[in-house]
Amino acid sequence: MSTTNPNAPKQGLLKQKIRIRLKAFDYRLIDQSALEIVDTAKRTGAVVKGPVPLPTRIQRFDILRSPHVNKTSRDQFEIRTHQRLMDIVDPTDKTVDALMKLDLPAGVDVEIKLQ
């Protein structure tokens, strides 16, 4: 009986993956940016998984309206942070170059990890 793990990656066949995480306050900007990234990656011949919408982070703030009295009168504000996650499997050199040259809107935070 063999003692090797069938799920373990083969020695010469390690697959590389780029994980991209987008964050923005405006969901339209983040969806537009995700489409640009997917189109760019597919044009260069890479396989794209996603974009996967992650849970929206909501921060709520209660502020007193009056500087002195009227504790029951408050304003409520919230900040919504939308997130998307996508993986690019087996990226080529062209894919990496195209992603580096990509111009995304200023309101989108991009995190790129190589795995």
Phi, psi and omega in degrees: 000137183281144180254007181278150179275122181290340181272351181288143180292146178290154187300315184266358188248037179291126181266139178261150183216141174251125177253124182244128179240125181250140176227139178198159176276336182252121184291333179292319178297318184290323178292320178296317180294320179297319178296320178298317180295316180297315179298317180296316181293319181292326178297329182269002174094014179268160177263129183247133174246118181121192006284137179258122177286124176269163181301140179284130179270124182245121175253126180246140180232133174251125183239135176291134179285321185264143179283346187235296184241197179062061181297333184281348180265111184224153171259146178240130179235154176216150175241125178253126177250111180271146183224146175225147180231135176215149179244137174248113185266139181051060179288144176267175177296324177298321181297313181297317179297317181294323179291325179291328181275352184293134180256110181255158180300157185290337184274008183246126176266128184242127173244127181240128178234137173265130180234000000 
